[in-house]
CSV table of C-alpha atoms and ligand atoms in Angstrom, one decimal:
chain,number,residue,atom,x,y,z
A,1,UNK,CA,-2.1,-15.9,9.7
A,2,UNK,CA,0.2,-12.9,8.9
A,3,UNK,CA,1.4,-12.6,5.7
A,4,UNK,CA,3.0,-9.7,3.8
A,5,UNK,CA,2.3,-8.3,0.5
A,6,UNK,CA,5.4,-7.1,-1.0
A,7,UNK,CA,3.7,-4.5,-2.5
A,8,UNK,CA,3.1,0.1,-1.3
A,9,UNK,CA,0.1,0.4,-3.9
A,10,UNK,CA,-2.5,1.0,-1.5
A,11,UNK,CA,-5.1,-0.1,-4.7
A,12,UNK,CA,-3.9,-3.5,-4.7
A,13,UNK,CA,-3.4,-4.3,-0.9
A,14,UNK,CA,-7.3,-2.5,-0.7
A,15,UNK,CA,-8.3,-5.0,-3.8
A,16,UNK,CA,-6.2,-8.2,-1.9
A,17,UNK,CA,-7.8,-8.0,1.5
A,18,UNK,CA,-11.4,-7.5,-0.1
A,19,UNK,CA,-10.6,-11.2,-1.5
A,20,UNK,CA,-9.2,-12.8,1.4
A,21,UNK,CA,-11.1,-14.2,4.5
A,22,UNK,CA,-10.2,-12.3,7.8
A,23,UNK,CA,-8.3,-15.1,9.1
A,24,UNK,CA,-5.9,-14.0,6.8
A,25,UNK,CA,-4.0,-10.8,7.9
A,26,UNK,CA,-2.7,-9.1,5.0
A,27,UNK,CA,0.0,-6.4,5.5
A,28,UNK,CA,2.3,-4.3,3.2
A,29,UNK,CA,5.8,-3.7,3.4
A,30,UNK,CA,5.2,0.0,5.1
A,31,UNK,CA,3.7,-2.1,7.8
A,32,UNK,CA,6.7,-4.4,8.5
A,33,UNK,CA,8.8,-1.2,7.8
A,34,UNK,CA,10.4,-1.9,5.1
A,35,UNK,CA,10.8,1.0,2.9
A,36,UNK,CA,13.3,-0.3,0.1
A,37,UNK,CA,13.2,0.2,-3.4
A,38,UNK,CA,13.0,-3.3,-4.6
A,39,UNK,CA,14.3,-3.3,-8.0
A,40,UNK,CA,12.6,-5.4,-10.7
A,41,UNK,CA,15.4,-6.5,-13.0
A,42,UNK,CA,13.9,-9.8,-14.8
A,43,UNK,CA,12.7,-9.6,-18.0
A,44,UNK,CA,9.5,-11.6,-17.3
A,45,UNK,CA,6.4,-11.8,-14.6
A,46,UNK,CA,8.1,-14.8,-12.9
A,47,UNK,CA,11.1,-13.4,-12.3
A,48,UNK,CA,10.1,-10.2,-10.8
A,49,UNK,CA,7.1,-11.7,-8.6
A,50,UNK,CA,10.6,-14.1,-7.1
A,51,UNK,CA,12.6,-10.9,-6.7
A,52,UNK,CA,9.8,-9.4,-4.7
A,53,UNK,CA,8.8,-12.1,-2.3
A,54,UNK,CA,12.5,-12.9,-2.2
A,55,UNK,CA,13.7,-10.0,-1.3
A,56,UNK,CA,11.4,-9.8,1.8
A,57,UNK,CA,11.4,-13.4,2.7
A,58,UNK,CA,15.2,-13.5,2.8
A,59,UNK,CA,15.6,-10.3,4.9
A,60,UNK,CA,12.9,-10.0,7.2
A,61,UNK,CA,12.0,-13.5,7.9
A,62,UNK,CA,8.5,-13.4,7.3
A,63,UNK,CA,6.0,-15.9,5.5
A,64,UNK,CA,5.3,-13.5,1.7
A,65,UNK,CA,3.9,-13.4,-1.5
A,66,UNK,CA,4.6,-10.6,-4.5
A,67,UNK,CA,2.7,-10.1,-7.7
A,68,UNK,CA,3.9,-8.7,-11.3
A,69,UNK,CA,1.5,-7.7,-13.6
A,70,UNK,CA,1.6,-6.9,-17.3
A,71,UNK,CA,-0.6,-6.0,-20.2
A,72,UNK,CA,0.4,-7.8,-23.1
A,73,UNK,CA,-1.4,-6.2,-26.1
A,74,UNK,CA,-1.6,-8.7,-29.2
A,75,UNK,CA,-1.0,-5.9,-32.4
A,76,UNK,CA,2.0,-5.1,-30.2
A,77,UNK,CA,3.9,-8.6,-29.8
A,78,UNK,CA,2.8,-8.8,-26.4
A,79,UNK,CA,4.1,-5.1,-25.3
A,80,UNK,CA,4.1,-3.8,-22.7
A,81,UNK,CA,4.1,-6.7,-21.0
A,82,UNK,CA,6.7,-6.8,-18.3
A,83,UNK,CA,7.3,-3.4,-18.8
A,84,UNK,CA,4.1,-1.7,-18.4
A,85,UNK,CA,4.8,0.1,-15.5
A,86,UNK,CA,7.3,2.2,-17.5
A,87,UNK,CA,6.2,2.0,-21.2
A,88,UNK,CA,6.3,5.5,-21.2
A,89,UNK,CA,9.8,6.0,-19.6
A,90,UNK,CA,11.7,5.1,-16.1
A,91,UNK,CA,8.9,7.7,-14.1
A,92,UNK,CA,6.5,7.7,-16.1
A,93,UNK,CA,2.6,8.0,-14.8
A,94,UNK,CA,-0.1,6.1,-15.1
A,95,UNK,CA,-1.3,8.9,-17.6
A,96,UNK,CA,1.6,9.0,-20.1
A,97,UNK,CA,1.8,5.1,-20.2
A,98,UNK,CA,-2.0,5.1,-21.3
A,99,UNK,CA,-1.2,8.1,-23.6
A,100,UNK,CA,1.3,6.1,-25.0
A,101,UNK,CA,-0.5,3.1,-25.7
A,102,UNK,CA,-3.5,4.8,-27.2
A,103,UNK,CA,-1.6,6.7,-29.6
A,104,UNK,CA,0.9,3.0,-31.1
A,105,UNK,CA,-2.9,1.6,-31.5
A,106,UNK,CA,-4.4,4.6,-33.4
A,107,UNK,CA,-4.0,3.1,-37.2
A,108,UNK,CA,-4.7,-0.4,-34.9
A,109,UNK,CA,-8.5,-2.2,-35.4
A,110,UNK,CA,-6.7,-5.6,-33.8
A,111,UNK,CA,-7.5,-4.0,-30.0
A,112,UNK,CA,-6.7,-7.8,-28.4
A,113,UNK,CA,-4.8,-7.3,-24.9
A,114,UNK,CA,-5.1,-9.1,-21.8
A,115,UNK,CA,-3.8,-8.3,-18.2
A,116,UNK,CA,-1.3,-11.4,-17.1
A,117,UNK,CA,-0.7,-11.7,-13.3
A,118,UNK,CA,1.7,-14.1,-11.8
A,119,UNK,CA,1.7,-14.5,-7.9
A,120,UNK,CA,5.0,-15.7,-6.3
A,121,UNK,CA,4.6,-17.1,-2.3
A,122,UNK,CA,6.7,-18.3,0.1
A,123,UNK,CA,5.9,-20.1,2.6
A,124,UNK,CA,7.8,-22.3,5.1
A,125,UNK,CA,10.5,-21.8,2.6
A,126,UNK,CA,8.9,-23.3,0.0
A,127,UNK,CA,8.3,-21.3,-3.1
A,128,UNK,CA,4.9,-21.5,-5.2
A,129,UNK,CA,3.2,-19.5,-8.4
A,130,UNK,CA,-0.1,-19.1,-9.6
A,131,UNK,CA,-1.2,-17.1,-12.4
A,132,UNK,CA,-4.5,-15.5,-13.2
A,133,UNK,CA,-5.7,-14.1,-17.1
A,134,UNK,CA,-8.3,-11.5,-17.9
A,135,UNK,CA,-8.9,-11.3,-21.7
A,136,UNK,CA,-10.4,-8.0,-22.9
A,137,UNK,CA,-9.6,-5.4,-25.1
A,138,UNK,CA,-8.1,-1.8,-25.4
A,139,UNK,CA,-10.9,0.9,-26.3
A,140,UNK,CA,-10.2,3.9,-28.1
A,141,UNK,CA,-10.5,6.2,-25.8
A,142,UNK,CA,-10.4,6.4,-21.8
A,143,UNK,CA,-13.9,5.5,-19.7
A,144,UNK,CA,-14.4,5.8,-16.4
A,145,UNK,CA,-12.4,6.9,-12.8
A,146,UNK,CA,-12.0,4.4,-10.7
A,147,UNK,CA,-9.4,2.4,-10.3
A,148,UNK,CA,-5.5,2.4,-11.6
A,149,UNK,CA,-2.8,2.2,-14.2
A,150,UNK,CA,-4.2,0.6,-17.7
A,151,UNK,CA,-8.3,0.4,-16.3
A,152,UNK,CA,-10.0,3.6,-18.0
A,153,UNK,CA,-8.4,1.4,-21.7
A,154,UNK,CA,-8.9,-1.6,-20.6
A,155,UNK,CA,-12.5,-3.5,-21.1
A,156,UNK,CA,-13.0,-7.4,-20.6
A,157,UNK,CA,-14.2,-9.8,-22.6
A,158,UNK,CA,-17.8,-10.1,-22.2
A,159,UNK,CA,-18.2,-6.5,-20.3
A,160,UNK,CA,-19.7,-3.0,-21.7
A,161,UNK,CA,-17.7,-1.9,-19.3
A,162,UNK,CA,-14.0,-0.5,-18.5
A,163,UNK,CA,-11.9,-2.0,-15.6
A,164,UNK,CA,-12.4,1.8,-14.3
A,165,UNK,CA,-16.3,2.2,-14.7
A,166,UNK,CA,-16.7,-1.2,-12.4
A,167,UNK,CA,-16.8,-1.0,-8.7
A,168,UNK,CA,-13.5,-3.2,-6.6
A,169,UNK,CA,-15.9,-5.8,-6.4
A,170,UNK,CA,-17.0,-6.0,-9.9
A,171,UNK,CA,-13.1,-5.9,-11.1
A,172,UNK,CA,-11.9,-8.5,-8.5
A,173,UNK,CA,-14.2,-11.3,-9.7
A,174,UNK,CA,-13.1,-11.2,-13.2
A,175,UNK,CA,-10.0,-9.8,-13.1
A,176,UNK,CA,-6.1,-11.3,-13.9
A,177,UNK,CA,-5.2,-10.6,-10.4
A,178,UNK,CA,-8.2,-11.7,-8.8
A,179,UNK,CA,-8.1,-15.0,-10.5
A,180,UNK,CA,-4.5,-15.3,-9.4
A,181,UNK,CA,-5.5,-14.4,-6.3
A,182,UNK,CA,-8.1,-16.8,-6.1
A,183,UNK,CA,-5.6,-19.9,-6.7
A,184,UNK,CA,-3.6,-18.2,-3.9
A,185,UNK,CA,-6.2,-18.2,-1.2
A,186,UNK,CA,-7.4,-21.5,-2.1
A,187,UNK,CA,-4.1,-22.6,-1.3
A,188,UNK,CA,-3.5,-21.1,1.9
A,189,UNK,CA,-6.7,-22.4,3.1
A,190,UNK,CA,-5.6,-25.9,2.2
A,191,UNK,CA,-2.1,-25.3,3.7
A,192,UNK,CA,-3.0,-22.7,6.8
B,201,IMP,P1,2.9,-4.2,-11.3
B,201,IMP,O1,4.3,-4.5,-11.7
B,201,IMP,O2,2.2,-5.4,-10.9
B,201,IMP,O3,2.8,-3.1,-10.3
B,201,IMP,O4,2.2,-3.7,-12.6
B,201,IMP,C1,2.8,-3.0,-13.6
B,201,IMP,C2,1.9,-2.0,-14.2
B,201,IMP,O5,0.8,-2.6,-14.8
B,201,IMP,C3,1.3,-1.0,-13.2
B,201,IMP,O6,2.1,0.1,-13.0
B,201,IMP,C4,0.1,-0.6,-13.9
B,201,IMP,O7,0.3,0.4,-14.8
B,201,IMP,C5,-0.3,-1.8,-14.7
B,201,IMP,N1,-1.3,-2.6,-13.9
B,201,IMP,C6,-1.1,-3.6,-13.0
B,201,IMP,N2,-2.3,-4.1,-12.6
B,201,IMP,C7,-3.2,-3.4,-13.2
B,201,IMP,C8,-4.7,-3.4,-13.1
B,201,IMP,O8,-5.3,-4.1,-12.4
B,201,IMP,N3,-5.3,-2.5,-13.9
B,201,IMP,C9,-4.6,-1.6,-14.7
B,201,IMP,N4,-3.3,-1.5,-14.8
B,201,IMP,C10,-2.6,-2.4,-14.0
């Protein structure tokens, strides 16, 4: 089955198709040629996961699921949350977001935080979510390379180790969006 990712981070499709069986062909929305800016104008996970597959769905046809993600840090009400891609301002990098996060949580010993993912599919116009929930922490300062965005701050519950010190594998067993992802693929194999 073909199915699109409304997604260009070439982390997450990577992370997505190490979770999925090959019956499942995953692409992203280079490979259908779409090369819009989809704009992500809701204020929460839900509503930005339905822009995304939405927007796809409705102009090119195609069976499709998008994915929001957020860190929601407790000392900070739940910020970034929706925002985190831009904590740091409308282009900022994954660098000055971390930077900016470190530095609201230096007088901080609450480090709570967990990574939120919602998934949004459609298919055969119906529309369905799944979320997924990592629990960690934010260190104090940044471990490890691999990875993306929050990872080299971010360490789970039970783990010595950062989202960016752990191999793909490691991260997608335990992590927000490869729980969500797991309630995802269970249900396409029910449904495919
Ligand atoms: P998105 O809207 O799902 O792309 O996620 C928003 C922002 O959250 C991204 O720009 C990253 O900074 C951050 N993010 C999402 N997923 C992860 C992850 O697995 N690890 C670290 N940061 C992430």
């Amino acid at each position: 089955m073909k199915l699109v990712f409304a997604t260009n981070n070439r982390h997450k499709l990577e992370e997505i198709r190490a979770l999925v069986s090959d019956s499942i062909h995953i692409v992203g929305l280079h490979d259908i040629g779409c090369h819009d800016e989809i704009e992500e104008t809701e204020t929460t996970l839900e509503g930005n996961a339905k822009i995304k597959s939405d927007y796809v769905h409705d102009k090119f046809d195609l069976n499709c699921f998008a994915d929001d993600t957020g860190l929601e840090v407790e000392a900070l009400e739940g910020a970034p949350g929706v925002y985190s891609a831009r904590y740091a301002g409308e282009n900022a990098s994954f660098q000055d977001n971390v930077d900016k996060l470190l530095d609201n949580l230096k007088d901080e010993d609450n480090r709570k935080a967990r990574f939120r993912t919602v998934i949004s599919l459609i298919l055969g116009e119906q529309q369905y979510f799944f979320e997924g929930i990592c629990e960690g922490e934010i260190t104090r300062e940044m471990h490890g390379e691999k990875g993306f965005g929050y990872d080299p701050i971010f360490r789970p519950l039970g783990s010595e180790l950062t989202f960016a010190e752990m191999s793909m594998d490691e991260k997608g067993r335990i992590s927000h969006r490869g729980k969500a992802t797991e309630k995802l693929i269970a249900f396409l194999n029910k449904h495919s």
